[in-house]
Amino acid sequence: MLLSLLTSFLILVVFLLLSNGDMYFIGFGCVTSFVVYTSIINIRYDSSEKMLLTQFYNYLSNVRHNYYSTGKKIDDTVYNSIDESPYEMALHAGKIHHILTSVDMQAEMDRYIPIAPNRFILSFVAITTSIMEYSDKVLSDGKSMLLTNIGYLKDEVHAELDKIRTNKQLFSMRSLVAILPVFFVKPIQLWANTTMPEIKEYYTGVYGFTCEIIIFVLSMICYMLINKLKETTQKNVKEHRLLQRMSKWPIISPILTKEVNRNFSKSQRMNDKLKLTGEHMGYKQFILKQFIVAISIFLGFQLIMMSSIWQEKNNILTDYANAFSTSFVADEEYQEEMKNVSKLYVNLVKKNPMLQDKDMLTQEIMNNSNITKPLMAELVADLVISKVNSLNDVYYKWYYLLISIGIAIIGFKSPLFILEYQVRSIKMNMEDEVGQFQTIVMMLMHVDNMSIRIIMEWMERFSYCFRESIQTCINELPADEERALAKLRDSETFHPFKRFVNNLLIVNDQGIEAAFDEIVQERTNAMEDRKKDNEEVCRKKAMYATFICVIPIAFEVGAYMIYPLIELTTRLQ
């Protein structure tokens, strides 16, 4: 973390020092430092995750090997396997041993759960604590319940490692491709200005500056979306306390309430989607977020327009690099004097439009400056009038407001687009989450005195897509267990999850082993199907990532390269 922060900070400082006030290089430095920071964090996180899973897989093998040699004492087995493990796995194994040997095992486990590095180690905690509390037993097939559960867990870890490897291979370089257009903005501008000076105005004016901003923003958005798609683990539920407080303000709350009541069915669908993505807010807060984004984008675009107008005017007033370069001037000193006179008279003519008459201005220059030759004075007058006309053409045009409103509307819709994107991405992981629930049940189903409440509590610890519904169900279980489970089933639309809850509903009538017998019988086929499903999900995500990474490139080629050439061709016809 410190290394990535220090590296990105140094990169930013270097670019700021070398930028010489150039907005492109300042923006380039910000983007580069952000990409370097996130890349280092992601690479180290992915490497640590894969390393720990590999260590844990080997640790489970050691536990299986040591179990009988310790007299089937799970706490001694966990402890004896520590010495054979690398530091990272040994650290967590030590914590698990501390849980197993503590006076209040449940309290220690609750303290460990928030810091558990992944759901697989958490599953191992569930297995070992249940064995410690209820002891091991021999199943109907003659195998130990503990060793059977560890076998299930090893299969899960192996499937996850395969998923990580597939994901890494399919997403290789895609996020960097999305950011590439930022690196080519200045080279394209230099190429165009060198080979076709006629289109320089497109790159130094409002149009070019606006395109540069869009390329930077678009590249960053696509880069973050691809990184989001690349993630294999789910994040925690996001709180939005500020939006929740703002939505209760007297001036805002009635407006939001009216909008929700007017679109009640839509608000219900939106609430379901927000719940699915882990956004802890309602439709009211979501509407408020849309308005905040729209207003911010509108004001931001106004700032960009004002800045680009100021920059274009500043370029007109200060850019004399090629002035008189094609004219016959006696020497460079005289040419420099002509430039200085031009700068002076541009400001004078701006204040006194009467001087825009070429003959009058030429005579004025000859009478009040060191430019006494009629031909040279006429060249200066032509340049001054040209620059003044260019300055008069640079102002806030009425259609800028229409563009701002259009972009604000897109900004208003953008949270909805992002939400749909997140929903689509998360739904790809729903099957995997239900598979995790099935594994939990297989690990706990043979434990004596196992109850639906304990199963639901462990499901809640592993859940993301269904967390809120499961939490509600747990709270309602004491009042009416069957009704709470039926409500959980009806609150979700994902069919495999509904089928899983149906199995929970018949536990009290048939027993937990009979209710989930089909899951155990189909275990081998289910693991193969999950492996194929994981590969398919990774491929779909990679396909979306490929499409996303092309968007900034397409915009840069179309709007920043081709459009100015088309405009130049049309103008010359």
Coordinates of C-alpha atoms in Angstrom, one line a residue, residues 7 24 38 47 95 121 133 224 238 262 270 277 280 294 297 306 323 362 369 407 417 422 447 453 571:
T7 CA 5.3 5.5 -6.5
Y24 CA -2.7 17.8 -20.9
T38 CA -4.5 0.8 -8.8
S47 CA -1.0 -12.4 -6.1
K95 CA -6.0 -17.8 15.0
I121 CA -11.0 -20.3 5.4
E133 CA -18.5 -28.7 19.7
M224 CA -12.6 1.3 -13.7
K238 CA -22.0 0.1 0.7
R262 CA -45.9 8.2 -9.0
M270 CA -35.2 -0.5 -8.4
T277 CA -25.8 -4.9 -5.9
H280 CA -27.7 0.2 1.0
A294 CA -26.6 15.5 -13.4
I297 CA -21.9 17.2 -14.8
M306 CA -15.4 28.5 -20.0
A323 CA 3.8 34.8 -37.5
T362 CA -1.6 50.3 -41.5
S369 CA 5.8 52.3 -34.2
I407 CA -24.9 15.8 -21.3
F417 CA -26.8 2.5 -16.6
Q422 CA -23.6 -4.1 -11.9
V447 CA -23.6 -32.4 12.5
R453 CA -31.1 -21.1 12.0
R571 CA -14.1 23.4 -46.2

